[in-house]
Amino acid sequence: MAHIIVLGNEKGGSGKSTTSMHLFAALARCGHQVGVIDLDLRQKSFFRYLENREAFINRTGTKLPMPVRHVLEYSTFDSVAAAQAEEEARFSVALNRLDETCSYILIDCPGSHTRYAQMAHAAADTLITPMNDSLIDFDLLARLNPETGKVLGPSVYAEMVWKARQLRATAGLKPVDWVVLRNRIATLNARNKRRVGSALTELSKRIGFRVIPGFGERVVFREMFLSGLTLLDLKDTGDISLNISNLAARQEVREVVKSLNLPDVSIKF
């Protein structure tokens, strides 16, 4: 049975597609066949990244791993019930087909609430929520008292995850491992950084997630999109220099993968 990893956060620009791409590359380098689904059916940032990778391979002849892609579409039924039933069937077919050949299925969710995103969260064995290190991003997880900084209660996205957990429990599935990936952490010990950190620590105990350091604010992550490359491809392509900053970024990828505690994954990159 394939292990399902879902990248979810109801906010754009948090690093979901970049994280998805590097997770795929890491799993592939560990010897796993990876199936991928991009649920952002409008922008398709993750699949655009993969299309750029495919074009790079064809253009240069470089041998790089590619995942098995499954494309989903929204239902065109006018009836809400009929549309939901059709999308549930399509999602189930997608998981079953990828499960036949893949040991991991990676699902990148849009920065908005959709039926497909709900289904993905309920199916997740590992849920990764990338967030920028800001109070704006934190607001999607919980509401804060502006004077004390104390958590008042879970917000919209956290409530959606809670409902997904209930669906998993009803189906007799094991609890999801929810990981909040804290991206773009400031190097300086700023007040905002401390407030976000303490709020995440408090909230993690209340609603049950782990917090791990993510990726820093690095130009290289943006530069690699057009060629479809990841930091784990640097040795194979020679397309991006192995400077100190890029080596540090690659180490961040290693630490993220290690912290996720994924089954049958030993760091080989």
Backbone as JSON, one array per atom type, in Angstrom:
{
  "sequence": "MAHIIVLGNEKGGSGKSTTSMHLFAALARCGHQVGVIDLDLRQKSFFRYLENREAFINRTGTKLPMPVRHVLEYSTFDSVAAAQAEEEARFSVALNRLDETCSYILIDCPGSHTRYAQMAHAAADTLITPMNDSLIDFDLLARLNPETGKVLGPSVYAEMVWKARQLRATAGLKPVDWVVLRNRIATLNARNKRRVGSALTELSKRIGFRVIPGFGERVVFREMFLSGLTLLDLKDTGDISLNISNLAARQEVREVVKSLNLPDVSIKF",
  "N": [[0.85, -1.19, 0.0], [0.67, 2.13, -0.95], [2.33, 4.91, 0.56], [0.79, 7.86, 1.47], [1.43, 11.2, 0.94], [0.49, 14.43, 1.69], [0.53, 17.77, 0.68], [-0.58, 20.55, 2.14], [-2.26, 23.65, 2.58], [-4.25, 26.41, 3.05], [-3.4, 28.72, 1.6], [-1.73, 30.64, -0.75], [1.68, 30.71, -2.0], [3.19, 29.65, 0.08], [5.1, 27.75, -0.24], [4.43, 25.18, -1.08], [4.55, 23.82, -3.61], [7.29, 23.91, -4.24], [8.28, 22.46, -2.06], [6.97, 20.02, -2.54], [8.19, 19.25, -4.95], [10.88, 18.89, -4.21], [10.58, 16.91, -2.3], [9.63, 14.8, -3.89], [11.94, 14.4, -5.5], [13.78, 13.63, -3.54], [12.63, 11.23, -2.54], [12.7, 9.7, -4.85], [15.44, 9.48, -5.21], [15.98, 7.87, -3.13], [15.23, 5.47, -4.05], [12.53, 5.01, -4.55], [9.48, 4.6, -6.39], [7.47, 7.19, -7.39], [4.23, 8.52, -7.31], [2.31, 11.27, -8.47], [-0.02, 13.93, -7.84], [-1.5, 16.9, -8.84], [-3.51, 19.09, -7.33], [-4.16, 21.69, -7.71], [-5.94, 22.75, -9.95], [-6.14, 24.88, -11.63], [-3.84, 26.74, -11.65], [-1.72, 24.89, -11.54], [0.97, 24.63, -10.55], [2.82, 22.74, -9.54], [2.74, 20.66, -11.48], [3.52, 22.2, -13.67], [6.14, 22.72, -12.96], [7.15, 20.13, -13.18], [6.75, 19.71, -15.91], [8.59, 21.51, -16.94], [10.87, 20.24, -16.06], [10.78, 17.87, -17.53], [11.1, 18.95, -20.1], [13.7, 19.94, -19.83], [15.13, 17.54, -19.56], [14.66, 16.38, -22.1], [15.86, 18.3, -23.69], [18.56, 18.36, -22.94], [19.39, 15.75, -22.6], [20.0, 14.7, -20.17], [19.88, 12.3, -17.59], [17.35, 12.06, -15.41], [15.28, 11.39, -12.56], [11.73, 10.88, -12.95], [8.34, 11.37, -11.91], [5.28, 9.38, -11.71], [2.54, 10.73, -13.2], [-0.78, 11.76, -12.47], [-3.64, 13.1, -13.8], [-6.29, 15.07, -12.7], [-9.69, 16.25, -13.06], [-12.19, 18.78, -12.54], [-15.59, 18.03, -11.76], [-18.32, 18.46, -14.06], [-20.94, 18.49, -13.48], [-24.04, 20.05, -12.62], [-25.48, 19.61, -10.31], [-24.74, 19.58, -6.9], [-24.46, 17.29, -5.3], [-24.17, 15.27, -7.24], [-21.84, 16.14, -8.54], [-19.99, 15.97, -6.44], [-20.02, 13.2, -5.96], [-18.99, 12.25, -8.39], [-16.41, 13.39, -8.4], [-15.33, 12.23, -6.11], [-15.24, 9.57, -6.98], [-13.43, 9.79, -9.12], [-11.13, 10.61, -7.75], [-10.66, 8.39, -6.13], [-10.13, 6.44, -8.08], [-7.76, 7.51, -9.12], [-5.96, 7.26, -6.91], [-5.95, 4.46, -6.64], [-4.88, 3.59, -9.1], [-2.3, 4.75, -9.09], [-1.32, 3.5, -6.85], [-0.81, 0.95, -7.74], [1.71, 0.87, -8.92], [3.41, 2.49, -7.47], [5.3, 3.35, -4.53], [5.07, 5.56, -3.03], [2.74, 8.25, -2.86], [2.3, 11.49, -3.82], [0.64, 14.41, -3.1], [-0.23, 17.56, -4.12], [-1.87, 20.24, -2.83], [-4.23, 22.92, -3.61], [-4.07, 26.49, -2.85], [-6.54, 26.95, -1.62], [-9.93, 26.15, -0.59], [-11.23, 23.13, -1.59], [-13.26, 20.4, -2.88], [-11.69, 18.24, -3.7], [-9.33, 18.78, -2.26], [-10.23, 18.38, 0.35], [-10.74, 15.6, 0.25], [-8.16, 14.66, -0.2], [-6.85, 15.39, 2.19], [-8.16, 13.74, 4.0], [-7.23, 11.33, 3.12], [-4.56, 11.31, 3.68], [-1.52, 9.93, 4.89], [0.74, 11.14, 5.81], [0.66, 14.5, 6.53], [1.7, 17.52, 5.35], [2.13, 20.82, 6.18], [3.23, 23.55, 4.84], [4.36, 26.72, 5.92], [4.89, 30.22, 5.83], [7.05, 32.08, 7.96], [5.27, 33.85, 9.57], [2.81, 35.96, 11.16], [0.58, 36.31, 9.64], [0.36, 33.99, 8.04], [0.12, 32.18, 10.13], [-2.41, 32.73, 11.04], [-4.17, 31.2, 9.57], [-4.09, 28.82, 10.82], [-4.75, 29.26, 13.5], [-6.46, 31.55, 15.74], [-5.2, 34.45, 17.3], [-4.81, 36.17, 20.43], [-4.46, 39.57, 20.27], [-3.2, 41.13, 22.2], [-2.06, 39.52, 24.23], [-0.93, 37.44, 22.81], [-1.7, 34.86, 23.08], [-3.16, 31.71, 22.1], [-6.38, 31.68, 20.8], [-8.13, 29.93, 19.59], [-8.66, 27.24, 17.17], [-8.4, 27.89, 13.62], [-9.78, 28.29, 10.25], [-8.44, 26.43, 8.47], [-7.26, 24.55, 10.24], [-9.57, 23.5, 11.37], [-10.61, 22.16, 9.17], [-8.7, 20.16, 8.84], [-9.15, 18.79, 11.21], [-11.71, 17.72, 10.75], [-11.05, 15.99, 8.66], [-9.43, 14.21, 10.02], [-11.34, 13.02, 11.66], [-12.85, 11.65, 9.75], [-10.95, 9.77, 8.91], [-10.64, 8.31, 11.27], [-13.2, 7.23, 11.55], [-13.19, 5.55, 9.37], [-11.46, 3.65, 10.23], [-8.74, 3.99, 9.89], [-5.2, 4.59, 10.45], [-4.0, 7.28, 12.57], [-3.26, 10.48, 11.1], [0.0, 11.77, 10.46], [0.69, 14.86, 11.23], [2.52, 17.52, 10.06], [3.92, 20.63, 10.52], [5.61, 22.75, 8.48], [8.03, 25.0, 8.87], [8.77, 27.61, 7.06], [11.15, 29.96, 5.61], [12.32, 31.17, 7.89], [13.39, 33.84, 9.88], [16.77, 34.97, 10.15], [17.62, 36.62, 12.15], [16.89, 37.13, 15.63], [14.11, 38.05, 15.8], [11.19, 39.84, 17.05], [8.77, 39.01, 15.9], [9.45, 36.46, 15.0], [9.84, 35.11, 17.44], [7.26, 35.29, 18.53], [5.69, 33.84, 16.68], [6.92, 31.36, 16.92], [6.44, 30.64, 19.65], [3.66, 30.6, 19.64], [3.12, 28.55, 17.8], [4.2, 26.39, 19.19], [2.49, 26.25, 21.42], [0.01, 25.8, 20.13], [0.49, 23.4, 18.8], [0.46, 21.5, 20.79], [-2.17, 21.55, 21.51], [-3.76, 20.86, 19.26], [-2.41, 18.86, 17.98], [0.07, 18.54, 16.16], [3.33, 18.3, 14.6], [6.21, 20.43, 14.61], [8.61, 21.42, 12.3], [11.78, 22.72, 11.13], [11.87, 24.4, 8.0], [12.53, 25.49, 4.74], [14.9, 28.02, 3.94], [14.84, 31.51, 2.9], [15.78, 31.6, -0.18], [17.36, 32.46, -3.22], [17.92, 30.5, -5.08], [15.89, 28.56, -5.05], [13.84, 29.74, -6.49], [15.09, 30.16, -8.92], [15.43, 27.61, -10.02], [13.03, 26.71, -11.0], [12.34, 27.18, -13.76], [13.95, 25.4, -15.16], [13.15, 23.08, -14.06], [14.52, 21.77, -12.11], [15.93, 20.41, -9.03], [17.53, 20.91, -5.84], [18.79, 18.55, -5.39], [19.62, 17.64, -7.78], [21.93, 18.81, -8.59], [24.57, 17.77, -8.82], [24.29, 16.05, -10.97], [23.66, 17.6, -13.17], [25.18, 19.97, -13.38], [24.2, 22.41, -13.86], [23.67, 24.38, -12.08], [25.66, 26.22, -9.87], [27.69, 24.76, -7.3], [27.77, 26.36, -4.8], [28.4, 27.76, -1.5], [25.98, 28.64, -0.37], [24.07, 27.18, -1.84], [24.77, 24.58, -1.16], [24.18, 24.66, 1.54], [21.44, 24.99, 1.36], [20.74, 22.55, 0.22], [21.35, 20.89, 2.33], [19.34, 21.66, 4.05], [17.16, 20.47, 2.79], [17.79, 17.77, 3.17], [17.55, 17.64, 5.98], [14.84, 18.2, 6.34], [13.59, 15.99, 5.05], [14.62, 13.91, 6.63], [13.47, 14.58, 9.12], [10.8, 14.08, 8.68], [10.37, 11.4, 9.07], [9.67, 9.22, 7.34], [8.45, 6.06, 6.1], [10.73, 3.44, 5.17], [12.75, 5.08, 4.12], [15.92, 6.09, 3.62], [18.5, 8.39, 3.9], [20.06, 9.19, 0.96], [21.37, 11.12, -0.45]],
  "CA": [[0.0, 0.0, 0.0], [1.49, 3.34, -1.06], [2.24, 5.91, 1.63], [0.27, 9.09, 0.86], [1.89, 12.47, 1.51], [-0.3, 15.55, 1.19], [1.0, 19.12, 0.98], [-1.8, 21.34, 2.23], [-2.33, 24.93, 3.29], [-5.18, 27.25, 2.28], [-2.77, 30.01, 1.32], [-0.71, 30.55, -1.79], [3.0, 31.27, -1.71], [3.79, 29.12, 1.32], [6.17, 26.82, -0.58], [3.92, 23.81, -1.25], [5.05, 23.19, -4.84], [8.74, 23.73, -4.08], [8.46, 21.35, -1.13], [6.54, 18.81, -3.25], [9.2, 18.9, -5.95], [12.07, 18.38, -3.54], [10.23, 15.63, -1.68], [9.64, 13.8, -4.96], [13.32, 14.12, -5.88], [14.4, 12.9, -2.43], [12.09, 9.87, -2.51], [13.21, 9.0, -6.04], [16.86, 9.18, -4.96], [16.0, 6.79, -2.14], [14.83, 4.25, -4.73], [11.07, 4.83, -4.59], [8.67, 5.1, -7.49], [6.57, 8.19, -6.8], [3.1, 9.01, -8.08], [2.01, 12.64, -8.05], [-1.28, 14.55, -8.25], [-1.56, 18.34, -8.57], [-4.92, 19.44, -7.17], [-4.38, 23.07, -8.12], [-6.31, 22.48, -11.33], [-6.07, 26.12, -12.41], [-2.46, 27.19, -11.85], [-0.91, 23.69, -11.79], [2.37, 24.99, -10.35], [3.62, 21.53, -9.38], [2.85, 20.0, -12.79], [4.33, 23.07, -14.54], [7.52, 22.45, -12.54], [7.51, 18.84, -13.77], [6.83, 19.9, -17.37], [9.89, 22.15, -17.17], [11.88, 19.19, -15.84], [10.72, 16.99, -18.7], [11.69, 19.69, -21.21], [15.15, 19.97, -19.59], [15.65, 16.21, -19.87], [14.63, 16.22, -23.55], [16.77, 19.27, -24.3], [19.97, 18.12, -22.59], [19.7, 14.33, -22.55], [20.36, 14.33, -18.8], [19.0, 11.3, -16.98], [16.83, 12.47, -14.11], [14.03, 10.68, -12.25], [10.44, 11.53, -13.16], [7.27, 10.64, -11.23], [4.09, 9.0, -12.48], [1.57, 11.8, -13.01], [-2.19, 11.48, -12.73], [-4.34, 14.37, -13.95], [-7.7, 15.09, -12.32], [-10.47, 17.39, -13.52], [-13.41, 19.02, -11.78], [-16.85, 17.57, -12.35], [-19.11, 19.51, -14.72], [-22.35, 18.37, -13.08], [-24.62, 21.2, -11.91], [-25.9, 19.14, -8.99], [-23.63, 19.47, -5.95], [-24.33, 15.89, -4.9], [-23.65, 14.5, -8.37], [-20.46, 16.56, -8.75], [-19.18, 15.41, -5.37], [-19.9, 11.76, -6.18], [-18.09, 12.02, -9.52], [-15.05, 13.73, -8.01], [-14.88, 11.18, -5.19], [-14.92, 8.4, -7.79], [-12.2, 10.09, -9.86], [-10.02, 10.63, -6.8], [-10.43, 7.0, -5.73], [-9.47, 5.79, -9.22], [-6.39, 8.02, -9.18], [-5.16, 6.62, -5.86], [-5.82, 3.03, -6.93], [-3.96, 3.41, -10.23], [-0.94, 5.06, -8.66], [-0.94, 2.5, -5.85], [-0.39, -0.28, -8.43], [3.12, 0.91, -9.31], [4.18, 3.45, -6.67], [5.38, 3.15, -3.08], [4.67, 6.85, -2.44], [1.87, 9.13, -3.64], [2.5, 12.87, -3.36], [-0.48, 15.23, -3.55], [-0.05, 18.99, -3.86], [-3.19, 20.87, -2.77], [-4.25, 24.35, -3.93], [-4.18, 27.42, -1.73], [-7.96, 27.26, -1.45], [-10.7, 25.01, -0.11], [-11.95, 22.42, -2.65], [-13.65, 19.03, -2.5], [-10.52, 17.37, -3.87], [-8.42, 19.02, -1.14], [-10.82, 17.68, 1.5], [-10.51, 14.17, 0.07], [-6.73, 14.41, -0.03], [-6.51, 15.48, 3.62], [-8.68, 12.54, 4.67], [-6.46, 10.16, 2.66], [-3.13, 11.49, 3.98], [-0.78, 9.28, 5.97], [1.55, 12.26, 6.29], [0.17, 15.8, 6.07], [2.71, 18.57, 5.52], [1.59, 22.16, 6.0], [4.27, 24.58, 4.82], [3.89, 28.07, 6.22], [5.9, 31.25, 6.03], [7.19, 32.39, 9.37], [4.6, 35.13, 9.78], [1.52, 35.89, 11.85], [-0.46, 36.21, 8.61], [0.22, 32.57, 7.74], [-0.34, 31.49, 11.34], [-3.84, 32.99, 11.22], [-4.94, 30.12, 8.96], [-4.1, 27.7, 11.77], [-5.42, 29.63, 14.76], [-6.64, 32.97, 16.06], [-4.38, 34.88, 18.43], [-5.15, 37.37, 21.17], [-3.45, 40.55, 19.84], [-2.51, 41.73, 23.34], [-1.26, 38.54, 24.97], [-0.31, 36.47, 21.92], [-2.2, 33.52, 23.38], [-4.04, 31.1, 21.1], [-7.8, 31.73, 21.18], [-8.81, 28.74, 19.08], [-8.27, 26.87, 15.81], [-9.01, 28.64, 12.55], [-10.47, 27.53, 9.19], [-7.69, 25.28, 7.95], [-7.14, 23.56, 11.31], [-10.86, 22.83, 11.51], [-10.73, 21.23, 8.05], [-7.85, 19.01, 9.17], [-9.84, 18.06, 12.27], [-12.76, 16.93, 10.11], [-10.39, 14.92, 7.92], [-9.02, 13.22, 11.02], [-12.54, 12.29, 12.08], [-13.18, 10.73, 8.66], [-9.98, 8.67, 8.97], [-10.96, 7.49, 12.45], [-14.43, 6.5, 11.23], [-12.84, 4.51, 8.4], [-10.55, 2.7, 10.86], [-7.37, 4.22, 9.43], [-4.31, 5.11, 11.48], [-3.99, 8.75, 12.61], [-2.32, 11.16, 10.21], [1.13, 12.48, 11.06], [0.59, 16.23, 10.72], [3.78, 18.23, 10.24], [3.95, 22.02, 10.06], [6.95, 23.06, 7.98], [8.21, 26.44, 9.13], [9.66, 28.14, 6.03], [11.6, 31.36, 5.59], [12.55, 31.65, 9.26], [14.36, 34.95, 9.9], [18.03, 34.64, 10.81], [17.69, 37.42, 13.37], [15.94, 36.73, 16.67], [13.13, 39.13, 15.8], [10.0, 39.65, 17.9], [7.81, 38.23, 15.13], [9.92, 35.08, 15.0], [9.57, 34.55, 18.76], [5.81, 35.16, 18.71], [5.22, 32.72, 15.85], [7.45, 30.13, 17.51], [5.74, 30.28, 20.89], [2.27, 30.3, 19.29], [3.12, 27.22, 17.19], [4.44, 25.41, 20.25], [1.25, 26.13, 22.19], [-1.05, 25.21, 19.3], [0.83, 22.01, 18.46], [0.04, 20.65, 21.92], [-3.64, 21.55, 21.6], [-4.44, 20.19, 18.14], [-1.68, 17.66, 17.59], [0.97, 18.48, 15.0], [4.76, 18.51, 14.86], [6.8, 21.57, 13.91], [10.0, 21.21, 11.91], [12.31, 23.81, 10.3], [11.75, 24.14, 6.57], [13.52, 26.06, 3.83], [15.17, 29.44, 4.07], [14.54, 32.38, 1.75], [16.95, 31.5, -1.05], [17.08, 32.74, -4.63], [18.09, 29.29, -5.89], [14.62, 27.85, -5.17], [13.08, 30.37, -7.57], [15.83, 30.02, -10.17], [15.39, 26.26, -10.56], [11.7, 26.38, -11.53], [12.29, 27.18, -15.22], [14.61, 24.19, -15.67], [12.53, 21.91, -13.44], [15.53, 21.06, -11.31], [15.93, 20.54, -7.58], [18.89, 20.97, -5.27], [19.36, 17.2, -5.4], [20.06, 17.34, -9.14], [23.06, 19.67, -8.93], [25.74, 16.99, -9.26], [24.01, 15.39, -12.24], [23.45, 18.53, -14.28], [26.16, 21.04, -13.47], [23.49, 23.58, -14.36], [23.71, 25.39, -11.03], [26.93, 26.07, -9.16], [27.64, 24.21, -5.94], [28.36, 27.31, -3.87], [28.11, 27.49, -0.09], [24.56, 28.85, -0.13], [23.31, 26.06, -2.41], [25.05, 23.4, -0.34], [23.4, 24.82, 2.77], [20.04, 24.74, 1.0], [20.58, 21.1, 0.04], [21.34, 20.32, 3.67], [17.99, 21.9, 4.57], [16.3, 19.43, 2.21], [18.11, 16.53, 3.9], [17.01, 17.7, 7.34], [13.38, 18.09, 6.24], [13.25, 14.59, 4.75], [14.94, 13.13, 7.82], [12.53, 14.91, 10.2], [9.47, 13.57, 8.36], [10.29, 10.02, 9.55], [8.89, 8.45, 6.37], [8.83, 4.64, 6.08], [11.65, 2.93, 4.15], [13.51, 6.17, 3.53], [17.23, 6.36, 4.19], [19.05, 9.51, 3.15], [21.11, 8.77, 0.01], [21.67, 12.26, -1.31]],
  "C": [[0.88, 1.24, 0.0], [1.25, 4.26, 0.13], [1.86, 7.24, 0.98], [0.74, 10.31, 1.64], [1.1, 13.6, 0.87], [0.34, 16.87, 1.63], [-0.21, 20.03, 0.97], [-1.67, 22.58, 3.07], [-3.22, 25.84, 2.46], [-4.63, 28.66, 2.08], [-1.72, 29.8, 0.25], [0.62, 31.11, -1.33], [3.66, 30.78, -0.45], [4.91, 28.12, 1.04], [5.72, 25.39, -0.8], [4.54, 23.13, -2.47], [6.55, 22.96, -4.78], [9.03, 22.56, -3.15], [8.07, 20.03, -1.8], [7.61, 18.33, -4.2], [10.44, 18.3, -5.29], [11.8, 17.07, -2.81], [10.21, 14.51, -2.71], [11.07, 13.4, -5.3], [14.03, 13.3, -4.8], [13.93, 11.45, -2.39], [12.6, 9.05, -3.69], [14.67, 8.61, -5.83], [17.02, 8.1, -3.9], [15.49, 5.48, -2.75], [13.35, 4.01, -4.85], [10.48, 5.34, -5.9], [7.59, 6.0, -6.88], [5.47, 8.56, -7.78], [2.71, 10.38, -7.57], [0.67, 13.1, -8.63], [-1.2, 16.03, -7.88], [-3.03, 18.74, -8.52], [-5.2, 20.92, -7.42], [-4.69, 23.04, -9.62], [-6.29, 23.72, -12.22], [-4.63, 26.52, -12.69], [-1.5, 26.05, -12.16], [0.59, 23.95, -11.63], [3.28, 23.77, -10.25], [3.82, 20.83, -10.72], [3.62, 20.87, -13.78], [5.81, 22.87, -14.23], [7.99, 21.16, -13.2], [7.6, 18.91, -15.3], [8.16, 20.55, -17.74], [11.02, 21.14, -17.01], [11.94, 18.26, -17.05], [11.36, 17.66, -19.92], [13.21, 19.76, -21.06], [15.78, 18.63, -19.95], [15.72, 16.01, -21.38], [15.65, 17.12, -24.25], [18.23, 18.91, -24.1], [20.37, 16.65, -22.63], [20.13, 13.86, -21.18], [19.37, 13.32, -18.25], [18.61, 11.74, -15.57], [15.54, 11.71, -13.83], [12.81, 11.54, -12.52], [9.37, 10.71, -12.45], [6.21, 10.17, -12.22], [3.02, 10.05, -12.18], [0.15, 11.31, -13.29], [-2.94, 12.81, -12.71], [-5.81, 14.2, -13.56], [-8.38, 16.33, -12.9], [-11.69, 17.56, -12.62], [-14.61, 18.43, -12.51], [-17.59, 18.75, -12.98], [-20.59, 19.41, -14.38], [-22.81, 19.63, -12.35], [-25.02, 20.84, -10.48], [-24.68, 18.98, -8.08], [-23.39, 18.02, -5.56], [-23.71, 15.05, -6.01], [-22.18, 14.85, -8.64], [-19.54, 15.97, -7.7], [-18.97, 13.92, -5.57], [-18.92, 11.46, -7.31], [-16.64, 12.31, -9.14], [-14.49, 12.72, -7.0], [-14.47, 9.93, -5.96], [-13.61, 8.61, -8.55], [-10.98, 10.06, -8.94], [-9.66, 9.21, -6.37], [-9.71, 6.23, -6.84], [-8.01, 6.22, -9.32], [-5.49, 7.35, -8.15], [-4.92, 5.15, -6.17], [-4.83, 2.78, -8.06], [-2.52, 3.68, -9.83], [-0.43, 4.02, -7.67], [-0.42, 1.21, -6.5], [1.11, -0.3, -8.7], [4.0, 1.75, -8.39], [4.18, 3.08, -5.19], [5.04, 4.43, -2.32], [3.75, 7.6, -3.42], [1.94, 10.51, -3.01], [1.41, 13.74, -3.95], [-0.27, 16.68, -3.13], [-1.41, 19.68, -3.94], [-3.12, 22.35, -3.13], [-4.31, 25.2, -2.68], [-5.61, 27.88, -1.53], [-8.68, 25.99, -1.03], [-11.49, 24.4, -1.27], [-12.34, 21.04, -2.15], [-12.46, 18.08, -2.62], [-9.53, 17.54, -2.72], [-8.93, 18.34, 0.12], [-10.54, 16.18, 1.43], [-9.04, 13.83, 0.32], [-6.33, 14.43, 1.44], [-7.0, 14.25, 4.38], [-7.88, 11.3, 4.3], [-5.02, 10.18, 3.14], [-2.64, 10.6, 5.12], [0.14, 10.29, 6.64], [1.0, 13.54, 5.69], [1.23, 16.85, 6.38], [2.07, 19.92, 5.22], [2.74, 23.16, 6.03], [3.66, 25.93, 5.15], [5.07, 29.02, 6.33], [5.9, 31.65, 7.49], [6.61, 33.77, 9.67], [3.27, 34.91, 10.49], [0.36, 35.82, 10.86], [-0.71, 34.75, 8.25], [-0.32, 31.81, 8.94], [-1.84, 31.63, 11.52], [-4.71, 31.92, 10.56], [-5.02, 28.9, 9.87], [-4.9, 28.04, 13.02], [-5.54, 31.14, 14.89], [-5.84, 33.3, 17.32], [-4.99, 36.1, 19.11], [-4.08, 38.42, 20.84], [-2.65, 41.16, 20.99], [-1.58, 40.75, 24.03], [-0.49, 37.58, 24.08], [-0.74, 35.05, 22.18], [-3.15, 33.03, 22.3], [-5.47, 31.11, 21.61], [-8.55, 30.48, 20.71], [-8.39, 28.46, 17.65], [-9.03, 27.69, 14.77], [-9.47, 27.71, 11.43], [-9.72, 26.28, 8.73], [-7.56, 24.18, 9.0], [-8.44, 22.81, 11.52], [-11.09, 21.83, 10.38], [-9.89, 19.97, 8.29], [-8.52, 18.15, 10.25], [-10.94, 17.17, 11.7], [-12.18, 15.76, 9.32], [-9.92, 13.82, 8.86], [-10.2, 12.38, 11.49], [-12.95, 11.27, 11.02], [-12.24, 9.53, 8.66], [-10.3, 7.72, 10.13], [-12.2, 6.64, 12.2], [-14.15, 5.33, 10.29], [-11.88, 3.47, 8.98], [-9.11, 2.83, 10.42], [-6.51, 4.79, 10.56], [-4.28, 6.63, 11.44], [-2.94, 9.34, 11.67], [-1.19, 11.78, 11.02], [1.15, 13.87, 10.45], [1.85, 16.99, 11.08], [3.65, 19.64, 9.69], [5.4, 22.37, 9.74], [7.14, 24.57, 8.02], [9.25, 27.03, 8.17], [10.03, 29.6, 6.25], [11.73, 31.95, 6.99], [13.64, 32.73, 9.23], [15.62, 34.52, 10.64], [18.2, 35.42, 12.11], [16.61, 36.99, 14.36], [14.89, 37.83, 16.85], [11.93, 38.78, 16.67], [8.96, 38.78, 17.19], [8.16, 36.74, 15.14], [9.61, 34.4, 16.33], [8.08, 34.33, 18.97], [5.25, 33.98, 17.91], [5.67, 31.4, 16.46], [6.69, 29.7, 18.75], [4.28, 29.92, 20.61], [2.16, 28.91, 18.66], [3.31, 26.13, 18.24], [3.17, 25.17, 21.06], [0.17, 25.41, 21.4], [-0.78, 23.75, 18.99], [0.39, 21.04, 19.56], [-1.48, 20.52, 21.98], [-4.29, 20.75, 20.47], [-3.6, 19.11, 17.47], [-0.95, 17.7, 16.27], [2.4, 18.66, 15.47], [5.23, 19.73, 14.08], [8.25, 21.25, 13.58], [10.48, 22.4, 11.08], [12.22, 23.43, 8.83], [12.89, 24.75, 5.78], [13.67, 27.55, 4.05], [14.76, 30.2, 2.82], [15.77, 32.43, 0.87], [16.55, 31.7, -2.51], [17.09, 31.46, -5.46], [16.78, 28.53, -6.05], [13.77, 28.43, -6.31], [13.76, 30.16, -8.92], [15.63, 28.66, -10.83], [14.06, 25.9, -11.21], [11.71, 26.25, -13.05], [12.95, 25.95, -15.83], [14.03, 22.93, -15.05], [13.47, 21.13, -12.56], [15.29, 21.27, -9.82], [17.37, 20.6, -7.1], [19.57, 19.61, -5.28], [19.85, 16.8, -6.78], [21.37, 18.03, -9.5], [24.26, 18.89, -9.46], [25.53, 16.39, -10.64], [24.01, 16.36, -13.42], [24.57, 19.55, -14.47], [25.55, 22.35, -13.91], [23.52, 24.74, -13.35], [24.96, 25.16, -10.19], [26.72, 25.55, -7.75], [28.33, 25.18, -4.98], [27.89, 27.01, -2.45], [26.62, 27.62, 0.2], [23.73, 27.68, -0.65], [23.55, 24.77, -1.65], [24.28, 23.46, 0.97], [21.93, 24.55, 2.52], [19.78, 23.24, 0.82], [20.57, 20.39, 1.39], [19.99, 20.53, 4.33], [17.02, 20.84, 4.06], [16.53, 18.11, 2.94], [17.44, 16.52, 5.27], [15.49, 17.59, 7.34], [12.97, 16.65, 6.02], [13.5, 13.7, 5.96], [13.9, 13.34, 8.92], [11.13, 14.36, 9.94], [9.27, 12.12, 8.83], [9.43, 9.14, 8.64], [9.36, 7.0, 6.34], [9.74, 4.29, 4.9], [12.39, 4.04, 3.41], [14.81, 6.35, 4.3], [17.91, 7.39, 3.3], [20.22, 9.04, 2.28], [21.47, 9.92, -0.93], [22.36, 13.35, -0.5]]
}
